[in-house]
XYZ file of C-alpha atoms in Angstrom:
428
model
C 189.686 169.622 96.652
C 193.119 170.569 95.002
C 193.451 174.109 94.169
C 194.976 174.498 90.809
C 196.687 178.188 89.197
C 195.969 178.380 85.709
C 199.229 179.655 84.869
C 200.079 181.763 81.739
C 201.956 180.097 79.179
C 204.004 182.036 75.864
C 201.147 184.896 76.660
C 201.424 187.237 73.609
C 202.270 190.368 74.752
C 201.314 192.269 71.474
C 197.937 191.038 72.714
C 198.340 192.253 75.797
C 199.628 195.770 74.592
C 196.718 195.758 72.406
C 193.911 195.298 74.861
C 195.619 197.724 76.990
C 196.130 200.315 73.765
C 192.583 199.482 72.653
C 191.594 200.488 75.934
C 192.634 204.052 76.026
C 191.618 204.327 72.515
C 188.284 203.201 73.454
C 187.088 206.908 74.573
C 188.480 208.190 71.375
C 186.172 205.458 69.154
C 189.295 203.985 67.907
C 190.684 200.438 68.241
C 194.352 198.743 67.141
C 194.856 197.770 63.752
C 196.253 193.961 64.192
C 195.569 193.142 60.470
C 199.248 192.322 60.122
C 198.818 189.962 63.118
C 199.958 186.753 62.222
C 197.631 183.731 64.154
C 200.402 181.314 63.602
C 202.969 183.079 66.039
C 203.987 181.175 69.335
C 202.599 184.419 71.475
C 198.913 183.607 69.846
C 199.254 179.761 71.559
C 198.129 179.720 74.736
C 198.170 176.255 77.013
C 195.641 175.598 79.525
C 194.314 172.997 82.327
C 191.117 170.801 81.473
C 188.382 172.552 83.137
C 190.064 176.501 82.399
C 187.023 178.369 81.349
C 186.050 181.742 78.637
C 186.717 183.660 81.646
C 190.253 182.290 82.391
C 191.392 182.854 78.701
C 189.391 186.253 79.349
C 192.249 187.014 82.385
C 195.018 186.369 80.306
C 194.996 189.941 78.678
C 194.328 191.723 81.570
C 197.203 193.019 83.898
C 198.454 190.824 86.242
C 195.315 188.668 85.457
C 193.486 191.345 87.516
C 190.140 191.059 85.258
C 189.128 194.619 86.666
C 192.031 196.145 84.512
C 190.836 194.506 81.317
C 188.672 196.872 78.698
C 185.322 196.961 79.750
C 184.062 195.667 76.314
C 186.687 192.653 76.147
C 184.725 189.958 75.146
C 185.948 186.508 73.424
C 184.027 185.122 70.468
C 183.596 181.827 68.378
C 184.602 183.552 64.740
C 186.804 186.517 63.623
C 183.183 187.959 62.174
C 182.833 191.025 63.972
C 179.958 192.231 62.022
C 177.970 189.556 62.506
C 179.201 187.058 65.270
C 178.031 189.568 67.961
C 177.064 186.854 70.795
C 180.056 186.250 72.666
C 180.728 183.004 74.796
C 179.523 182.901 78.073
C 182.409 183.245 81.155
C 181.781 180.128 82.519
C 182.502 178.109 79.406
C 185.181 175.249 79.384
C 187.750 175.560 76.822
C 188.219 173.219 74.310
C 191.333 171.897 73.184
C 192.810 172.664 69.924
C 190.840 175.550 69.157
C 190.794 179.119 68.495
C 188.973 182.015 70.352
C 188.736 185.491 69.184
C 189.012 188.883 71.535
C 187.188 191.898 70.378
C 185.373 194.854 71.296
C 181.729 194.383 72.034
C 180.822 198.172 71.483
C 182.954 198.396 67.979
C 182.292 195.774 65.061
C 184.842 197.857 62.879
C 187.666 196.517 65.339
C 189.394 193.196 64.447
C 189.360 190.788 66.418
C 192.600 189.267 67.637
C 192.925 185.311 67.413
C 194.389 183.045 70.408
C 194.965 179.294 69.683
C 194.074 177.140 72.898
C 195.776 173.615 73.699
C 193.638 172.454 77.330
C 196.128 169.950 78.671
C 194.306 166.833 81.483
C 195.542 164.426 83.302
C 194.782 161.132 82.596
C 191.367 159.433 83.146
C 191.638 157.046 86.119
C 192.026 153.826 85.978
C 188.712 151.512 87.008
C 188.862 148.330 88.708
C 185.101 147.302 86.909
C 186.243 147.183 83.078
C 189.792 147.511 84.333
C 190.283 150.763 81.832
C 189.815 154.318 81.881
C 186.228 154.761 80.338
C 182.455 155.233 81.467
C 180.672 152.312 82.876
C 177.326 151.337 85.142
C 177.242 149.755 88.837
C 174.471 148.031 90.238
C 175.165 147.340 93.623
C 172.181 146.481 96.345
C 169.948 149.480 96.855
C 170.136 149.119 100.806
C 173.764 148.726 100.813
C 174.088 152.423 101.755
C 176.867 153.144 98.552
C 179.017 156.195 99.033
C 181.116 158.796 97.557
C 184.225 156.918 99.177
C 182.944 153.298 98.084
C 182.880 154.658 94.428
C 186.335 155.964 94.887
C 187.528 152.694 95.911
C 186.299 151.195 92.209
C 189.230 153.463 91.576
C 193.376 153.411 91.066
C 194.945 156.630 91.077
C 197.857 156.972 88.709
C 201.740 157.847 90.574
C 201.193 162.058 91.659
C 197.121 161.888 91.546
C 194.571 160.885 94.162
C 191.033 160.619 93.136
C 188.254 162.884 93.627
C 184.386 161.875 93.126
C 181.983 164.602 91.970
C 178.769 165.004 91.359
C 178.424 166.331 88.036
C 180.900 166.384 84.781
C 182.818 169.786 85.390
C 182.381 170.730 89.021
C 184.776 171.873 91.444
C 183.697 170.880 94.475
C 184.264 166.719 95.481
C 181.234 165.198 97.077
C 182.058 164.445 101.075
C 183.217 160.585 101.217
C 180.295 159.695 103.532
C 177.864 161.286 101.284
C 175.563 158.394 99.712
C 174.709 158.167 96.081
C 171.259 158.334 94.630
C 169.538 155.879 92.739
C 169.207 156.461 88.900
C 172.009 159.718 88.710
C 175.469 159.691 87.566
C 178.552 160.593 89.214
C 182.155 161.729 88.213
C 185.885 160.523 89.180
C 188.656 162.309 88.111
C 192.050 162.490 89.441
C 194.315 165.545 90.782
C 197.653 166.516 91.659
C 198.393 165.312 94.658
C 200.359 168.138 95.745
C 203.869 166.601 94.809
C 203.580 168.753 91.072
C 201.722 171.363 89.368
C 199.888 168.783 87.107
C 196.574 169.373 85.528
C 193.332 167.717 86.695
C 192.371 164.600 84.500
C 189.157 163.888 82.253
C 187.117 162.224 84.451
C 184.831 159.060 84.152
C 181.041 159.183 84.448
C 179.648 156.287 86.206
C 175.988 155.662 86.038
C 174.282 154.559 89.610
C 171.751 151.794 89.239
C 171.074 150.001 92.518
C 169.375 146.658 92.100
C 166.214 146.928 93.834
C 164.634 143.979 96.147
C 161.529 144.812 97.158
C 159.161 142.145 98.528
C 158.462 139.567 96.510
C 154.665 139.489 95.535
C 152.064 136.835 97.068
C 148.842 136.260 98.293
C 148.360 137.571 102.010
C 146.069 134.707 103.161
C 147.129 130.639 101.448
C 144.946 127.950 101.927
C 146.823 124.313 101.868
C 146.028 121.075 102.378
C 147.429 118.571 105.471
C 150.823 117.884 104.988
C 152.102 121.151 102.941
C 155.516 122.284 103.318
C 157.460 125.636 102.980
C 157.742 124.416 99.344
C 154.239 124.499 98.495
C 154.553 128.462 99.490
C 153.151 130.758 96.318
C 155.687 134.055 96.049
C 156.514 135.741 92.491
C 159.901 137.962 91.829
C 159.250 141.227 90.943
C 162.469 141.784 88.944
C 164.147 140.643 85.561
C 166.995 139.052 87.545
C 165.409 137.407 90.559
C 167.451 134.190 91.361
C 164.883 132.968 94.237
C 162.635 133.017 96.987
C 163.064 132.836 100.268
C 161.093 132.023 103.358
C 161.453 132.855 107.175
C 159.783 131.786 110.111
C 159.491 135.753 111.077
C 160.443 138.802 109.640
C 163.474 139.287 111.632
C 164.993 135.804 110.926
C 168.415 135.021 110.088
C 167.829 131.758 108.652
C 165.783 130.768 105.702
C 163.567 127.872 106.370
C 164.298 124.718 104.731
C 161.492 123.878 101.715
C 160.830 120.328 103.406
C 159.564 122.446 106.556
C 155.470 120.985 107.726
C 153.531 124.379 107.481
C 151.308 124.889 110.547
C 147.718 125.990 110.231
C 147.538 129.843 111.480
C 150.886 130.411 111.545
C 152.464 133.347 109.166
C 155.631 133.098 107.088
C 157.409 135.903 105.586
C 159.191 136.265 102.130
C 161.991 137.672 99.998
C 163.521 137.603 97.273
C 167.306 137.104 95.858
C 168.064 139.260 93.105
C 171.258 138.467 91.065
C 172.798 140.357 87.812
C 175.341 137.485 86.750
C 177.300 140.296 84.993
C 177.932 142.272 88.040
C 181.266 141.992 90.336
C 179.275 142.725 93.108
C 177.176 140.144 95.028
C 173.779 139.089 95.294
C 170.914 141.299 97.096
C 167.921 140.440 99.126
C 164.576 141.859 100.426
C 165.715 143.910 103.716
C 163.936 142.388 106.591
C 161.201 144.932 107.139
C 160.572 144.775 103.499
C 159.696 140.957 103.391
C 155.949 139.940 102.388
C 153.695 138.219 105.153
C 151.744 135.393 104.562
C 149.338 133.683 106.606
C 148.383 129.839 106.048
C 145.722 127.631 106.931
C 146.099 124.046 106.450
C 142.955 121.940 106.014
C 142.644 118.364 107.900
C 140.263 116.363 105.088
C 139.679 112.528 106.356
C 137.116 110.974 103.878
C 136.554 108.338 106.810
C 137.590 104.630 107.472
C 138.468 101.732 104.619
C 135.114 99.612 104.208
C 133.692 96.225 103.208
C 130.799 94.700 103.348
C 128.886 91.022 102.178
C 126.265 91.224 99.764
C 123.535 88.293 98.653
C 123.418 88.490 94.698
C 119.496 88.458 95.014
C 119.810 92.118 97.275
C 122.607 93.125 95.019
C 120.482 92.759 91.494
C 117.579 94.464 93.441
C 119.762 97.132 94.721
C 120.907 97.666 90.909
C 117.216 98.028 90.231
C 116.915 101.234 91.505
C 120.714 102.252 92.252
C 123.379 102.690 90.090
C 127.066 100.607 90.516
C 128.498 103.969 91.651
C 126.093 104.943 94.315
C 126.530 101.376 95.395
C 130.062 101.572 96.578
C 129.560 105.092 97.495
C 127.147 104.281 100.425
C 129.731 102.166 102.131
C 131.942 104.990 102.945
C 128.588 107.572 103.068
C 128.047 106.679 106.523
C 126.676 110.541 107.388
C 129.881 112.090 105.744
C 129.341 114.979 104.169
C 131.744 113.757 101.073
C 132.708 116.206 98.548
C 131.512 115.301 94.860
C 134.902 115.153 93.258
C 135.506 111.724 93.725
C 137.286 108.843 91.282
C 137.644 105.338 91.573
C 140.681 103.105 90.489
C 139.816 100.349 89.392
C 137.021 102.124 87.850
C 133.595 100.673 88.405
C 133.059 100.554 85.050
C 135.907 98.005 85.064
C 134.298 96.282 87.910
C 131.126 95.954 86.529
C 132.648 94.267 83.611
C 134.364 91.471 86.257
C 131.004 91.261 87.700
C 129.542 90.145 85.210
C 131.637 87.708 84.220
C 132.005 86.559 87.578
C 129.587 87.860 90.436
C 130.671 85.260 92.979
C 133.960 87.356 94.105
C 135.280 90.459 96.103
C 135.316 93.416 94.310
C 138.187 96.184 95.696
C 138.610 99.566 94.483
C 140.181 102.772 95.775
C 137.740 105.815 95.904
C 139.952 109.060 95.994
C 137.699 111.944 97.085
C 139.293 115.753 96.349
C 137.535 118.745 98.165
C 137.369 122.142 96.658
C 141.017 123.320 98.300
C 142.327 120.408 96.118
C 142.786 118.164 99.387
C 142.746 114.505 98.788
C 141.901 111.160 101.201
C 142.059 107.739 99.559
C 139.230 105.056 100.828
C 139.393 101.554 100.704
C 135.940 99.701 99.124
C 135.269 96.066 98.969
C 132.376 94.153 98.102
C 131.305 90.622 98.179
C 128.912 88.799 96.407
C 127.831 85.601 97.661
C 125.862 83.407 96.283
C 121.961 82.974 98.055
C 121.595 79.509 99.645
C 119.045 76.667 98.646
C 117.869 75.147 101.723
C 116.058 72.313 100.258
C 112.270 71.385 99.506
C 109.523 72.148 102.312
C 109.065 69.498 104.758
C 106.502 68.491 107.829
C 107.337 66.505 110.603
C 105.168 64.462 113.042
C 105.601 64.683 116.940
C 103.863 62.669 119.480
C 102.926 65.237 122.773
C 104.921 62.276 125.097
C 108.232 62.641 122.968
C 108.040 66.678 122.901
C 107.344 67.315 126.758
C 110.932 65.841 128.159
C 112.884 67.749 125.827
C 114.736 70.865 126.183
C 114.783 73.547 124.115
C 118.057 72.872 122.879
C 117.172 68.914 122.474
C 114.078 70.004 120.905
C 116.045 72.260 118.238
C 118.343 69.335 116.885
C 115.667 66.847 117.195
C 113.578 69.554 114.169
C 116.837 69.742 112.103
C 118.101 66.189 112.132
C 114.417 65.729 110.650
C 114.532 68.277 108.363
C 118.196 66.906 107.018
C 116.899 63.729 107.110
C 114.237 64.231 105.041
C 115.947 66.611 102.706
C-alpha cells in the first residue's frame, strides 16, 4: 500500500502556543482565555487527506506531531459547548470535509474551546470500465470462476499519477493481496493512490457489490421412465434460477460436449444435466453447472408392441350371433387379443361407432380401423383391424339320387364324387 504523511498545512500557531500554555497551566486549574480568537483566521484552516482521522487533527497541536507532548486532557469535540458537549469524538474517526472541530480540556468545562476548520482533500474516484464512470455498481460474474482482488482491479482505469488499490472495506488501509478471491454476497472497495511520482492524496473510493451468479444443478427426477424411441429431448430438467437460459445434457459427467436433443436414449443408461444461466444485463458471459455439480439421471425405455395387423372373414349369420352376446368393440378387439395382455386404454379411428353405422347400411364389405392401444407409461402401438362380412351361401333345395350297385362298384372315389355333384347340379 502507499504510505501517505499527513502533512501540516497554515497550522495556527496561537493554537499551538495555547495547548502548550494550557498545559502548564493545567496544574494550576487554569486554562487560556481565546475568547478574542477569531475562527475565521487562515491559522484556524487546516487541510487534510481523505481518510486523516480525530487523531491526526489531534497531532496537529502537539510538538513536532509527537502526540506524547500534547496535554493529557486534549480532546476534540463536535460543538464549542463545553458544559454540556462532554463526549468527545473517538481517535479513529475520519474527518469530514468542510467542517469544524473543537479542542478543549476534558478535565475543565470553564475552558473554551478553540475552533479548527477542516477541508479533507481526495483524489478522484476511479474510473470503471462497467458503467464507464466513477460511481458504485454490482458484478455478477460465475460463482466458480474463482474472481479475485486483481480481476476486480482490472474493471478499473487509474487516472495519470494513481494506480489502484482494492480493499476490503470502505476506509481501510491495508489492500487485499491480488490473488486473494472475493466472497459471495460482500462488498469490496477501489480507490486509487499516488503512485509515488507526487505527494497526492488517496481518492474516494468505489464500493462494488459481489454477486456471483450461481449454477447449481438443475433439478430432475433421478430415475425417467420413456417410451421406445425417446430422445435427449424428451429429458425432464427444471432451472433453479430467475435467469436460466437452458438445459443441457451430457453423456457423462465429465463431458465436453453437450448431446444433441435428436440423440435415441438407451434403456439403463444415465445422462447428466446442467444448466446455463445468463443475466442479459451483464458484460460478463454466460455460466454453467461445474461438472461435478451436474444432476444424474437414469432412464429406462419401455419396448410396447401391441402385436401384428389382423383380418379375418366373417359369415353375417356368425357375425349377428356373435353381436348377440358380444358387443362391436369386443368384436374387433379379439382379433388382435390373441393371449396379449393389452392395456385398456385403447381408441379406434374410424370409430366403431362409425363402423357400425356403415354396417348397417351395408354389411356385405370390409370394415378397417386402426386400434391405438396406450399403456400406463403413455407408450403407444397402432394395430391394423379388418373385417369381412360375407354373405352365407344358398346351396339349393334338398335332393336324392338313385344308384344302381353295378354303376357304383367301378368308380373311384374321385369319379364317384363328381358323378354325386353333377346330380345334385343337375337337379338343382
Amino acid at each position: 500500500m502507499q504510505n501517505f504523511t499527513f502533512g501540516r498545512k497554515g497550522l495556527n500557531w496561537f493554537l499551538f502556543a495555547f495547548i502548550l500554555f494550557s498545559a502548564s497551566w493545567s496544574s494550576y486549574g487554569q486554562c487560556a482565555d481565546v475568547n478574542d480568537e477569531d475562527a475565521s483566521n487562515p491559522g484556524n484552516q487546516q487541510s487534510y487527506c481523505y481518510l486523516s482521522t480525530i487523531q491526526d487533527l489531534l497531532e496537529q497541536g502537539t510538538n513536532d506531531g509527537d502526540p506524547n507532548s500534547a496535554p493529557a486532557n486534549l480532546e476534540i469535540y463536535e460543538t464549542a459547548n463545553s458544559a454540556n458537549d462532554t463526549d468527545p469524538y473517538d481517535r479513529d474517526e475520519i474527518l469530514t470535509n468542510g467542517t469544524t472541530y473543537y479542542f478543549g480540556d476534558s478535565s475543565d468545562s470553564s475552558c473554551t474551546r478553540v475552533p479548527v476548520e477542516v477541508t479533507v482533500d481526495a483524489g478522484p474516484t476511479p474510473q470503471n470500465e462497467i458503467t464507464n464512470g466513477r460511481d458504485n455498481f454490482t458484478i455478477s460474474p460465475c460463482q466458480n470462476s474463482g474472481f479475485t482482488a486483481q480481476d476486480l482491479e482490472d474493471l478499473f482505469t487509474a487516472d495519470a499519477g494513481y494506480e489502484l488499490e482494492v480493499y476490503d472495506t470502505e476506509f481501510g488501509t491495508s489492500p487485499m493481496s491480488p490473488t486473494a478471491t472475493l466472497t459471495a454476497g460482500d462488498s469490496y472497495f477501489v480507490g486509487q493512490v499516488d503512485d509515488g511520482s507526487g505527494s497526492r492524496c488517496p481518492s474516494t473510493r468505489a464500493a462494488v457489490g459481489y454477486d456471483p451468479i450461481e449454477t447449481p444443478g438443475p433439478t430432475a427426477d433421478a430415475n425417467q421412465t420413456f417410451c421406445d424411441g425417446a430422445t435427449v429431448a424428451d429429458l425432464v430438467a427444471s432451472g433453479t434460477e430467475d435467469n436460466t437460459q437452458a438445459i443441457r445434457w451430457y453423456r457423462s459427467a465429465n463431458s465436453n460436449s453437450p448431446l444433441a436433443n435428436d440423440v435415441e436414449l438407451v434403456n439403463g443408461e444415465d445422462y447428466f444435466a446442467g444448466q446455463i444461466v445468463n443475466d442479459r444485463n451483464s458484460p460478463f458471459p454466460p455460466c454453467e453447472t461445474p461438472k461435478n455439480e451436474r444432476t444424474r439421471v437414469v432412464v429406462e425405455v419401455i419396448t410396447f408392441d401391441a402385436g401384428p395387423d389382423a383380418s379375418e372373414n366373417i359369415c353375417e349369420d356368425e357375425l349377428e350371433s356373435r353381436l348377440g352376446s358380444e358387443s362391436a368393440t369386443e368384436i374387433f378387439l379379439s382379433l388382435v387379443d390373441d393371449g396379449r395382455d393389452l392395456p385398456d386404454n385403447v381408441s379406434f379411428n374410424p370409430s366403431i361407432s362409425s363402423i357400425v353405422e356403415a354396417y348397417q347400411a351395408n354389411p356385405y364389405q370390409t370394415f378397417t380401423t386402426t386400434a391405438t392401444f396406450v399403456t400406463e407409461e403413455e407408450c403407444e402401438d397402432d394395430v391394423e383391424i379388418s373385417l369381412t362380412v360375407n354373405e352365407l351361401a344358398d346351396a339349393g333345395e334338398d335332393s336324392t339320387v338313385e344308384f344302381c350297385p353295378n354303376e357304383l362298384t367301378s368308380l373311384s372315389p374321385a369319379e364317384l364324387a363328381v358323378l354325386i355333384n353333377d346330380n345334385i347340379d343337375s337337379s338343382a
